[in-house]
C-alpha positions as protocol buffer text, in pm:
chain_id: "A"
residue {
  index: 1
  type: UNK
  ca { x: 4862 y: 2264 z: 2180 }
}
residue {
  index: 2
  type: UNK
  ca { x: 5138 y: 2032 z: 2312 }
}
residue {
  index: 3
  type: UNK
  ca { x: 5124 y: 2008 z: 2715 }
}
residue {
  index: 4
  type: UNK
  ca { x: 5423 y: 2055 z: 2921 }
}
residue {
  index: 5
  type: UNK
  ca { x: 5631 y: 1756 z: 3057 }
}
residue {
  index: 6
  type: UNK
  ca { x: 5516 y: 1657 z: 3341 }
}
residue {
  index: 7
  type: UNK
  ca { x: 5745 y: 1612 z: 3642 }
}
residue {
  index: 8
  type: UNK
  ca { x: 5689 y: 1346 z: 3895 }
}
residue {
  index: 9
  type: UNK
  ca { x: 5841 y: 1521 z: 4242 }
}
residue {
  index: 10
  type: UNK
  ca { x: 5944 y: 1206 z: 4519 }
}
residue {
  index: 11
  type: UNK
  ca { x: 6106 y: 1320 z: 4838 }
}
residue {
  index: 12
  type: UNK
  ca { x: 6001 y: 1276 z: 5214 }
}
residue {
  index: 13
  type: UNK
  ca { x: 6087 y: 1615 z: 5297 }
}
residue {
  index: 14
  type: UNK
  ca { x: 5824 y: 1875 z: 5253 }
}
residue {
  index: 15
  type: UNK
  ca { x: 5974 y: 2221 z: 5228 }
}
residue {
  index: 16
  type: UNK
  ca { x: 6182 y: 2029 z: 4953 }
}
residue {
  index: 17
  type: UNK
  ca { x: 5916 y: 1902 z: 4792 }
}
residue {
  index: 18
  type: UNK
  ca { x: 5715 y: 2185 z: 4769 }
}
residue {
  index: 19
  type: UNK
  ca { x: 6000 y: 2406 z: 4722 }
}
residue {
  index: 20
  type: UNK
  ca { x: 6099 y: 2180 z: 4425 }
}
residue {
  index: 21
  type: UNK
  ca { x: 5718 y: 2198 z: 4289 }
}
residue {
  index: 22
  type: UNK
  ca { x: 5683 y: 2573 z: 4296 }
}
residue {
  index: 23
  type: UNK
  ca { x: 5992 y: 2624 z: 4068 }
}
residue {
  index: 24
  type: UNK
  ca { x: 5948 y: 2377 z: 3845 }
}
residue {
  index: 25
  type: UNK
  ca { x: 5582 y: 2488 z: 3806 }
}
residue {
  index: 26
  type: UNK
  ca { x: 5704 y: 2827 z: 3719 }
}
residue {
  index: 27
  type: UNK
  ca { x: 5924 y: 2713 z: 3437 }
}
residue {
  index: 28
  type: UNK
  ca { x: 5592 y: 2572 z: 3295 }
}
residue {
  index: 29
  type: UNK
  ca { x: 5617 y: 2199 z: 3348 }
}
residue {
  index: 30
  type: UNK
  ca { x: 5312 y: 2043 z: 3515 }
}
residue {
  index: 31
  type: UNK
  ca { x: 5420 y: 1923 z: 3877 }
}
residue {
  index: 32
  type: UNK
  ca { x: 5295 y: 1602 z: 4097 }
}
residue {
  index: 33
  type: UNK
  ca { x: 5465 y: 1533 z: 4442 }
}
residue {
  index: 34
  type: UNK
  ca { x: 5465 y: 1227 z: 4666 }
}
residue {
  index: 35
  type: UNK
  ca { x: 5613 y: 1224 z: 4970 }
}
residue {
  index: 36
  type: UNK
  ca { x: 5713 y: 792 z: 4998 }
}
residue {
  index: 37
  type: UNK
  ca { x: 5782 y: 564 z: 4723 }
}
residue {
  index: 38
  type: UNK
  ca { x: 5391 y: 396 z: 4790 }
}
residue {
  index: 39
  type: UNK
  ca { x: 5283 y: 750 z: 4712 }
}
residue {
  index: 40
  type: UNK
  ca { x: 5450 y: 765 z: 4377 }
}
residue {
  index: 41
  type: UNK
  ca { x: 5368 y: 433 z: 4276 }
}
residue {
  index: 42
  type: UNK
  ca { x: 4969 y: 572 z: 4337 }
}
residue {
  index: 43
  type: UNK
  ca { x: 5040 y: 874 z: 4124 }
}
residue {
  index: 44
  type: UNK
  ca { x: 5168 y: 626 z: 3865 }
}
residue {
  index: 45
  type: UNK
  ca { x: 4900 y: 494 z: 3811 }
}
residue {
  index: 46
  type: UNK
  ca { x: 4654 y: 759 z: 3762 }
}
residue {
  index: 47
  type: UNK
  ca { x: 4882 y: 1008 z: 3528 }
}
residue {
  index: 48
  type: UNK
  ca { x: 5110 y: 990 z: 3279 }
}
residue {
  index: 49
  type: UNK
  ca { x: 5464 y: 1115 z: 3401 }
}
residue {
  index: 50
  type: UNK
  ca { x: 5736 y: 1229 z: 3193 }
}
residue {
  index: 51
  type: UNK
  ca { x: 6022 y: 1228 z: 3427 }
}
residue {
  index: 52
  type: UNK
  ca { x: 6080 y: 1164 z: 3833 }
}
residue {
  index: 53
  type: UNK
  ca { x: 6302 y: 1328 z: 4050 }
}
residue {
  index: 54
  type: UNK
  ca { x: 6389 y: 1137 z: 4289 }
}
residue {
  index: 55
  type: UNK
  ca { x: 6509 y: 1164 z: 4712 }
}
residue {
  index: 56
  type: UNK
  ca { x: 6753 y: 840 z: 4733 }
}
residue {
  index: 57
  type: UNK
  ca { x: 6721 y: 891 z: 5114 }
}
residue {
  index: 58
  type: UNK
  ca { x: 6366 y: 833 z: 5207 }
}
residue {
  index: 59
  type: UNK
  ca { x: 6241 y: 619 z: 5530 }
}
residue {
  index: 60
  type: UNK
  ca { x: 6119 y: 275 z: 5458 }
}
residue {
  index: 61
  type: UNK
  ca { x: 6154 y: 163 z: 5061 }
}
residue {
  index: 62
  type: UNK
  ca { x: 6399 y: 414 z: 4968 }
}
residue {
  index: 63
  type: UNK
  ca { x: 6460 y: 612 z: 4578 }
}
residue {
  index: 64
  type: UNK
  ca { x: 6672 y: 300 z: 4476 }
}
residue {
  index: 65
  type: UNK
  ca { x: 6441 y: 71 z: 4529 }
}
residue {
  index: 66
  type: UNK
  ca { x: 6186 y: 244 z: 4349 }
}
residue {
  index: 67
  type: UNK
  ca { x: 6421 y: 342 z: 4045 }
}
residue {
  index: 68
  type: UNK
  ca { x: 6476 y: -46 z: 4059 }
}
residue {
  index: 69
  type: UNK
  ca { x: 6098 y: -86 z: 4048 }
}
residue {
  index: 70
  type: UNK
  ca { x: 6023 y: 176 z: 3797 }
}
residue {
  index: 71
  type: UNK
  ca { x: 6345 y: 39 z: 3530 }
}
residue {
  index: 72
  type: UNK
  ca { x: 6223 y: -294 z: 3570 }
}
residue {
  index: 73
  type: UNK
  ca { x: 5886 y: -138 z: 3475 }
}
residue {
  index: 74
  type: UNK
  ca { x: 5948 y: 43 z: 3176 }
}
residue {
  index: 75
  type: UNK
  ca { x: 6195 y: 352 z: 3055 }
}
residue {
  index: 76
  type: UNK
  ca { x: 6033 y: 666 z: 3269 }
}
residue {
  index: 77
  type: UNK
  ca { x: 6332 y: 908 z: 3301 }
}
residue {
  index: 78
  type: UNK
  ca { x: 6496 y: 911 z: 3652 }
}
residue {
  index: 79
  type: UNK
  ca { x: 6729 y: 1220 z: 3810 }
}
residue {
  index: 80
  type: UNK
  ca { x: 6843 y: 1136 z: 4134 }
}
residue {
  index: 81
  type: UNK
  ca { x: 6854 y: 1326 z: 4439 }
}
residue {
  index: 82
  type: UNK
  ca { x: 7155 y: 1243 z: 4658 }
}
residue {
  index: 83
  type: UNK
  ca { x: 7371 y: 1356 z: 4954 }
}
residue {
  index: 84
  type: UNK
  ca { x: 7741 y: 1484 z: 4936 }
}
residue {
  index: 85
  type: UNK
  ca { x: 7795 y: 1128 z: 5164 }
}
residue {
  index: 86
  type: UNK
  ca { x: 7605 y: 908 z: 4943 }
}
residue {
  index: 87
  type: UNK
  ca { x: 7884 y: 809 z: 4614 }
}
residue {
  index: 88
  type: UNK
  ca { x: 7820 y: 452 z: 4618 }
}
residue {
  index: 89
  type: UNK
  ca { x: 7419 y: 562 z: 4629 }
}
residue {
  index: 90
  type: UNK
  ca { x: 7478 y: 736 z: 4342 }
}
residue {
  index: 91
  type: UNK
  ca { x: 7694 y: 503 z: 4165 }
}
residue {
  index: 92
  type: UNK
  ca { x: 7442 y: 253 z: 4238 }
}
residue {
  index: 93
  type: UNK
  ca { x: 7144 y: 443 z: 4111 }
}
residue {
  index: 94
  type: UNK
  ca { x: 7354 y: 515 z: 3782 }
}
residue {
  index: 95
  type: UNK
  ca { x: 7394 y: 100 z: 3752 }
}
residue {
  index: 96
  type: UNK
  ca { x: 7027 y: 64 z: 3812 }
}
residue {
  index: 97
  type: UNK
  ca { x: 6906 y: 282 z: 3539 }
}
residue {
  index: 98
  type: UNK
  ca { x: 6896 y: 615 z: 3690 }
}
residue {
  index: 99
  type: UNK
  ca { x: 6927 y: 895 z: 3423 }
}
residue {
  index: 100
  type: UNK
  ca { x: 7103 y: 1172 z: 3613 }
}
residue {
  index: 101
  type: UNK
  ca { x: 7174 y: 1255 z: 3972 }
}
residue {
  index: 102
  type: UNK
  ca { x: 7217 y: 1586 z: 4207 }
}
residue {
  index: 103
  type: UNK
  ca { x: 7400 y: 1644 z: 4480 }
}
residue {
  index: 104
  type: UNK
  ca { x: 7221 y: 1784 z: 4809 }
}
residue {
  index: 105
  type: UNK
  ca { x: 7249 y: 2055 z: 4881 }
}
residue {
  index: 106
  type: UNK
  ca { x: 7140 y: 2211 z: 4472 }
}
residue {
  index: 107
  type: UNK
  ca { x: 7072 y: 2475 z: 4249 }
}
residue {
  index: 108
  type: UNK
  ca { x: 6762 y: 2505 z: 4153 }
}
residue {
  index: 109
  type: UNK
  ca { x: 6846 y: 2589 z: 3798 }
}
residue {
  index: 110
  type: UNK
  ca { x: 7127 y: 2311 z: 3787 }
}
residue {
  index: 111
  type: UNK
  ca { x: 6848 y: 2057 z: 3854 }
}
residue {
  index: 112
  type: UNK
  ca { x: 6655 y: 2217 z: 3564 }
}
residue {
  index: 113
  type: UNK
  ca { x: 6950 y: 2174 z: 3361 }
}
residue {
  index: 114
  type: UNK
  ca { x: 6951 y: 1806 z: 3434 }
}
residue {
  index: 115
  type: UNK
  ca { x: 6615 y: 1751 z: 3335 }
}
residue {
  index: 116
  type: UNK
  ca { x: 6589 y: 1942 z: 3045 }
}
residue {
  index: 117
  type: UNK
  ca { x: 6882 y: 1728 z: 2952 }
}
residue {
  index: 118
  type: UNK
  ca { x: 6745 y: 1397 z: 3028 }
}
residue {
  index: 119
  type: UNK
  ca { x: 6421 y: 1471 z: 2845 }
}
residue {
  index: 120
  type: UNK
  ca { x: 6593 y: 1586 z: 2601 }
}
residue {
  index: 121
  type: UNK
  ca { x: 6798 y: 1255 z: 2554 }
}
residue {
  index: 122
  type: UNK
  ca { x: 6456 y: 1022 z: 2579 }
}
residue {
  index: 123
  type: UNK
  ca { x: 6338 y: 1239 z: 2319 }
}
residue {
  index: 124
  type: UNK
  ca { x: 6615 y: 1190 z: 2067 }
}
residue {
  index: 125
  type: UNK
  ca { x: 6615 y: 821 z: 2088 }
}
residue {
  index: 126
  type: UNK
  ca { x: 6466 y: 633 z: 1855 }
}
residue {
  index: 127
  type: UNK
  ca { x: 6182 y: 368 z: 1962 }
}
residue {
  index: 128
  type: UNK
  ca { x: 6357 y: 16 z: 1981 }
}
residue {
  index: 129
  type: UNK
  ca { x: 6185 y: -294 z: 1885 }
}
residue {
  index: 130
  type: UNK
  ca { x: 5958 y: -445 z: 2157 }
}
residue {
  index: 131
  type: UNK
  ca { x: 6001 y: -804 z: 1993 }
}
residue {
  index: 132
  type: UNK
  ca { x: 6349 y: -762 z: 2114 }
}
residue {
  index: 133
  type: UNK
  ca { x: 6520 y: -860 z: 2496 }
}
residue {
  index: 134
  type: UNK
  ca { x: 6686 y: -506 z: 2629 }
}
residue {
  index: 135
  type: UNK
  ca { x: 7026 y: -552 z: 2600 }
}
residue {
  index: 136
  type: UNK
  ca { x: 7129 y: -236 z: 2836 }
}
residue {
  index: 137
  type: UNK
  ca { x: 6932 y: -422 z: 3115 }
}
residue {
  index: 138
  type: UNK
  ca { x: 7093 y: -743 z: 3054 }
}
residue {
  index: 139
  type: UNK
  ca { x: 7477 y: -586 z: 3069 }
}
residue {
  index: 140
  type: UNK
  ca { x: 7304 y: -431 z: 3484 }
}
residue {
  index: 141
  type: UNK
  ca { x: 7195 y: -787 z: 3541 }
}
residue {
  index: 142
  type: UNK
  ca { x: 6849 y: -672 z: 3499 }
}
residue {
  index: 143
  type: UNK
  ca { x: 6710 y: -889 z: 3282 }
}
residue {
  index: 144
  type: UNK
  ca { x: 6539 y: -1272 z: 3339 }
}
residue {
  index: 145
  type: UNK
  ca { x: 6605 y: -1562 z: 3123 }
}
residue {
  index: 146
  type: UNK
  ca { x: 6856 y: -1636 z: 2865 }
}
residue {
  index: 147
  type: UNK
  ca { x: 6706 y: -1492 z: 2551 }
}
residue {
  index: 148
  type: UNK
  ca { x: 6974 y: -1509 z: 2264 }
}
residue {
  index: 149
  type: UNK
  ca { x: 6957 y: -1217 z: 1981 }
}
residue {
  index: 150
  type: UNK
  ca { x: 7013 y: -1381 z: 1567 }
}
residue {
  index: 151
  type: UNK
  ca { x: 7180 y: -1176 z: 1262 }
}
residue {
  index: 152
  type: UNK
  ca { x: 7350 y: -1218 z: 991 }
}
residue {
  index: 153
  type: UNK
  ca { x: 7562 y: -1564 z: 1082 }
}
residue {
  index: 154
  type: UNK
  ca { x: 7569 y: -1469 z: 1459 }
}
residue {
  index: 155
  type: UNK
  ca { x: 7424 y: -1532 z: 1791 }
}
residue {
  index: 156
  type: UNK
  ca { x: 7450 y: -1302 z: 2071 }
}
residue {
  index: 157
  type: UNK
  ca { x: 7449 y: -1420 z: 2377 }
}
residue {
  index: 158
  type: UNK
  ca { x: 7277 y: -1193 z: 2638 }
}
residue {
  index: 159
  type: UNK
  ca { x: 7292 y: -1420 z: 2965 }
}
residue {
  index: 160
  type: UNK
  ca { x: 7673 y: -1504 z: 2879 }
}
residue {
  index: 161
  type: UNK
  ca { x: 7755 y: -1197 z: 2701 }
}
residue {
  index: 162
  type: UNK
  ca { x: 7908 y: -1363 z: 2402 }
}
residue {
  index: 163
  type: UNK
  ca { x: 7932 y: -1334 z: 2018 }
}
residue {
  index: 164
  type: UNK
  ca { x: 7892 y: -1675 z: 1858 }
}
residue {
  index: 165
  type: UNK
  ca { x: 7973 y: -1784 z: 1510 }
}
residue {
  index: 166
  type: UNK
  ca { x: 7746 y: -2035 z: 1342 }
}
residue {
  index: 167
  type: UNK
  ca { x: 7943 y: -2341 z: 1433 }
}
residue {
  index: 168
  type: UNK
  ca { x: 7923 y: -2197 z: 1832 }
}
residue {
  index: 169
  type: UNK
  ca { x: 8290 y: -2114 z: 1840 }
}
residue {
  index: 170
  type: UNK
  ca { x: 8229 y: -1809 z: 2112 }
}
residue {
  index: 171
  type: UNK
  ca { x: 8377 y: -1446 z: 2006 }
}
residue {
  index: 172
  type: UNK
  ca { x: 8481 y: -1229 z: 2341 }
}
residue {
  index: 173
  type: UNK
  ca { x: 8350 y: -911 z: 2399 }
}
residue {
  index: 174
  type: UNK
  ca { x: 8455 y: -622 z: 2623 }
}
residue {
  index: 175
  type: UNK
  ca { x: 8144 y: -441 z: 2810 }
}
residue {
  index: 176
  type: UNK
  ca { x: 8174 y: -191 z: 2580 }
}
residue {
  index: 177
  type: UNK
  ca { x: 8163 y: -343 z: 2237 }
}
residue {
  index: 178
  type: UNK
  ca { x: 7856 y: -580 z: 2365 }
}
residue {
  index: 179
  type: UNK
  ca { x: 7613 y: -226 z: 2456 }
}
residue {
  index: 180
  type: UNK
  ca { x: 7713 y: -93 z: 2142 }
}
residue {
  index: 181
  type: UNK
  ca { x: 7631 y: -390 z: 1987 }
}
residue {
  index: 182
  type: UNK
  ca { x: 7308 y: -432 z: 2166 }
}
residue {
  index: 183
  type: UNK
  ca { x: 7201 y: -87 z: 2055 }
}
residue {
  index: 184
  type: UNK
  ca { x: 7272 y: -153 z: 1701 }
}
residue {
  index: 185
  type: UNK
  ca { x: 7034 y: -466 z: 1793 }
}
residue {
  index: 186
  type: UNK
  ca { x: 6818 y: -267 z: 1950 }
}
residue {
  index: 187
  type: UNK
  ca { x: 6741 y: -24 z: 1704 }
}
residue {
  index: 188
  type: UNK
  ca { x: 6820 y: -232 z: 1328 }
}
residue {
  index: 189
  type: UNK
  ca { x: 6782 y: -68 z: 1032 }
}
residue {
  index: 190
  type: UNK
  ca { x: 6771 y: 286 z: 1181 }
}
residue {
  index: 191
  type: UNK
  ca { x: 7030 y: 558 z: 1156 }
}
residue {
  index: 192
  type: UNK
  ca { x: 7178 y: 668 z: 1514 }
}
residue {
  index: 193
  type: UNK
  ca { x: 7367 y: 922 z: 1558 }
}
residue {
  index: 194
  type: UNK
  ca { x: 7715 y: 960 z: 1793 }
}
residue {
  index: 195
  type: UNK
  ca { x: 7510 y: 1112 z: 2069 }
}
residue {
  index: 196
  type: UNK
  ca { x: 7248 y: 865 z: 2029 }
}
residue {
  index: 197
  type: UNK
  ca { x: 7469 y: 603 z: 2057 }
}
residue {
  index: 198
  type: UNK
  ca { x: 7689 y: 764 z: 2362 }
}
residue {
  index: 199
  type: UNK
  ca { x: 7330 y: 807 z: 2525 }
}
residue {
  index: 200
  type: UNK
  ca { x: 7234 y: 442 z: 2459 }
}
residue {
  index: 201
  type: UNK
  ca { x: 7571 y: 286 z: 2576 }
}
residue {
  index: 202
  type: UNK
  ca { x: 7752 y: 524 z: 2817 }
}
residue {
  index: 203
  type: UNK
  ca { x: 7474 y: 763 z: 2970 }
}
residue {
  index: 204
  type: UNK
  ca { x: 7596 y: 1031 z: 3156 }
}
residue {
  index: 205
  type: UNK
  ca { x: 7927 y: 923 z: 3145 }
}
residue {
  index: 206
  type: UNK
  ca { x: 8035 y: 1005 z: 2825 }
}
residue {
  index: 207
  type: UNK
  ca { x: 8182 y: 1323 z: 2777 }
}
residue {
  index: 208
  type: UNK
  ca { x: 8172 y: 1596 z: 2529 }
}
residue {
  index: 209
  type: UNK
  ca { x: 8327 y: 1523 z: 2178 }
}
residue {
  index: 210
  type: UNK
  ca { x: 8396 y: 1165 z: 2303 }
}
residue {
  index: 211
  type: UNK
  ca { x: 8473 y: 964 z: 2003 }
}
residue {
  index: 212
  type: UNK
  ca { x: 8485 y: 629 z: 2176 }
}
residue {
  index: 213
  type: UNK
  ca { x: 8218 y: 543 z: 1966 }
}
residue {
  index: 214
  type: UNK
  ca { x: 8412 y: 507 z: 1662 }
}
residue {
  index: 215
  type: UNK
  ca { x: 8668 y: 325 z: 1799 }
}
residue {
  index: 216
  type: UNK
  ca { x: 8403 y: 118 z: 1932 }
}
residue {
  index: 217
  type: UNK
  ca { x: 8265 y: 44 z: 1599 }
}
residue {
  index: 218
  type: UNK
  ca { x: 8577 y: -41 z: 1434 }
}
residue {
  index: 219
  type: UNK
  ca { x: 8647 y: -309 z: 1691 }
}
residue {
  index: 220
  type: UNK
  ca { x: 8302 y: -435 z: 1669 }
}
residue {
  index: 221
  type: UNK
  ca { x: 8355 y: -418 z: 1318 }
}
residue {
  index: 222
  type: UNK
  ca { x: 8678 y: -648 z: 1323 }
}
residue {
  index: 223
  type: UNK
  ca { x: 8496 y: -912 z: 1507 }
}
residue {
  index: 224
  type: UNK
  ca { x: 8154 y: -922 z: 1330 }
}
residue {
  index: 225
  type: UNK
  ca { x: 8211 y: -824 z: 960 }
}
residue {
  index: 226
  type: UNK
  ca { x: 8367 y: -1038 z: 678 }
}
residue {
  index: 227
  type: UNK
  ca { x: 8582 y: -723 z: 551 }
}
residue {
  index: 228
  type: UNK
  ca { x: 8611 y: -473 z: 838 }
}
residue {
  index: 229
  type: UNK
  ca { x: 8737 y: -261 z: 551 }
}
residue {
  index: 230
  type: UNK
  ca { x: 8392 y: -291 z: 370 }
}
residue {
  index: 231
  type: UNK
  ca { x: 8183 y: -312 z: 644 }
}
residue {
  index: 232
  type: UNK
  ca { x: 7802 y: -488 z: 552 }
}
residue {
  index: 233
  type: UNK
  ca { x: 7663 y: -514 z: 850 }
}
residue {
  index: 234
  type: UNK
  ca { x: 7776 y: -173 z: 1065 }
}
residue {
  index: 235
  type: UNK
  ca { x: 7719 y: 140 z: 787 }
}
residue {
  index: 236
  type: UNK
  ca { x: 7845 y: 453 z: 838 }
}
residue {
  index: 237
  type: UNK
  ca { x: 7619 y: 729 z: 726 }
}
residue {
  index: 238
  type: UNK
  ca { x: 7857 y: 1032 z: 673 }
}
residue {
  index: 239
  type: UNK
  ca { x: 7751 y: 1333 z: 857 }
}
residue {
  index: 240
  type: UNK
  ca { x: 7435 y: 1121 z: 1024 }
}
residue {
  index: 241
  type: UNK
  ca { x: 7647 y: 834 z: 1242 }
}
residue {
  index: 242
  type: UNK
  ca { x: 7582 y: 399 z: 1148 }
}
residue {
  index: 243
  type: UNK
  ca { x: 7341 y: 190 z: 1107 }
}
residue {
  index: 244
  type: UNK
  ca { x: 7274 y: -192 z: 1165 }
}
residue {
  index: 245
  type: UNK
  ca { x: 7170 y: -340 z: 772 }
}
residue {
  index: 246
  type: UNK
  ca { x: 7043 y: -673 z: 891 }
}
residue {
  index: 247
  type: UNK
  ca { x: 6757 y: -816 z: 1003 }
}
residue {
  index: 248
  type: UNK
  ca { x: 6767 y: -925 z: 1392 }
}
residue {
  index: 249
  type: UNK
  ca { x: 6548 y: -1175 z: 1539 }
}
residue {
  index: 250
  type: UNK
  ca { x: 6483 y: -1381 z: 1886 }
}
residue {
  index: 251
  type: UNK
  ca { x: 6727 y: -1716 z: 1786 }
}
residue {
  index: 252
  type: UNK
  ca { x: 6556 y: -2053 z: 1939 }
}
residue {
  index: 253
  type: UNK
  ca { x: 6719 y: -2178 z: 2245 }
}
residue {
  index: 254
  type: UNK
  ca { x: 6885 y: -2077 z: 2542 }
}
residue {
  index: 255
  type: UNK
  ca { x: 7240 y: -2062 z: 2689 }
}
residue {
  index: 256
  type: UNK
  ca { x: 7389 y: -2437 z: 2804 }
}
């Protein structure tokens, strides 16, 4: 029998906390609370944690330092809990990986909503290759280094953010066009869907029936394909969404 998610409850405030554990235990998810970002870290450790809620207002390290922590980490699914007061706390927790956020004072079932939807999401994605630099990090300043990404004739540059042809002439790219191209690194070879690809690039911004995406991939298309009109290298898969047909490896070097 498959076991509930489990739900990893951070916030400072007890009669939240507990209030937060008893409901979410009775809509059958398995519930841990911690009551400081130290405590979470401890909990962590010792079980495996599907998702975290968690209070950005806590005293000493506070929830965006630990979402920091916890992206830098690895992918665990983050929802946010924030005060009316707090938009560039939330804005900021949204740029440093966070999945989702609610406003103080919530629903109940509205934060249920949010993370049924968020582990719904990590659940549709697709594994990406390990081999590979994450390119979503790279675009929040996450990542280290200068790793470069090779396909086809191309380079992409993560640390500069550019497309380079094979004799190094350097190919602009909007912050758009260089996630969506960084998924399609990501995750070569594999179909992904327009959700998939709204959920790796745009989050919880995108909205319903937003078809940025193909407009996305046809101005990819125009800077990275021989014949946009024939595409080789972005496919579209009627009725499943595109895929990336070429192999992608680490290239040798780093940025100048």
């Amino acid at each position: 029998m498959e076991k509930s998610p489990h739900i990893l409850v951070v916030d400072d405030h007890r009669e939240i906390r507990d209030a937060l554990a008893k409901y979410l235990a009775k809509q059958g998810y398995r519930v841990s609370v911690a009551d400081s970002a130290a405590a979470a870290r401890r909990s962590l450790e010792v079980a495996a944690v599907d998702l975290a809620v968690i209070d950005i207002m806590m005293p000493g390290e506070d929830g965006l330092s630990l979402t920091r922590d916890l992206r830098a980490k690895g992918h665990l699914p983050v929802v946010l809990l924030t005060a009316v007061a707090e938009e560039t706390d939330r804005i900021v927790g949204l740029e440093l990986g966070a999945d989702d956020y609610v406003t103080k004072p919530f629903n109940p079932r509205e934060l249920l909503a949010r993370i049924k939807a968020v582990l719904r999401r990590a659940h549709s994605l697709p594994p990406h290759s390990a081999a590979l630099p994450d390119v979503a990090d790279r675009a929040r300043g996450d990542g280290k280094g200068s790793e470069r990404l090779r396909f086809a004739d191309w380079i992409l540059d993560l640390a500069r953010r550019e497309l380079l042809r094979a004799d190094g002439t350097a190919v602009p790219l909007s912050t758009g066009e260089f996630l969506l191209l960084g998924a399609f690194l990501r995750h070569p070879r594999r179909v992904l869907s327009r959700d998939q690809l709204l959920d790796l690039t745009r989050g919880r911004t995108a909205q319903p029936f937003d078809r940025a995406i193909d407009n996305q991939v046809s101005r990819l298309r125009r800077k990275i394909e021989a014949d946009p009109k024939r595409p080789s290298l972005i496919v579209t898969h009627w009725g499943g969404g595109y895929a990336f047909a070429a192999d992608v490896t680490p290239a040798e070097g780093v940025s100048s």
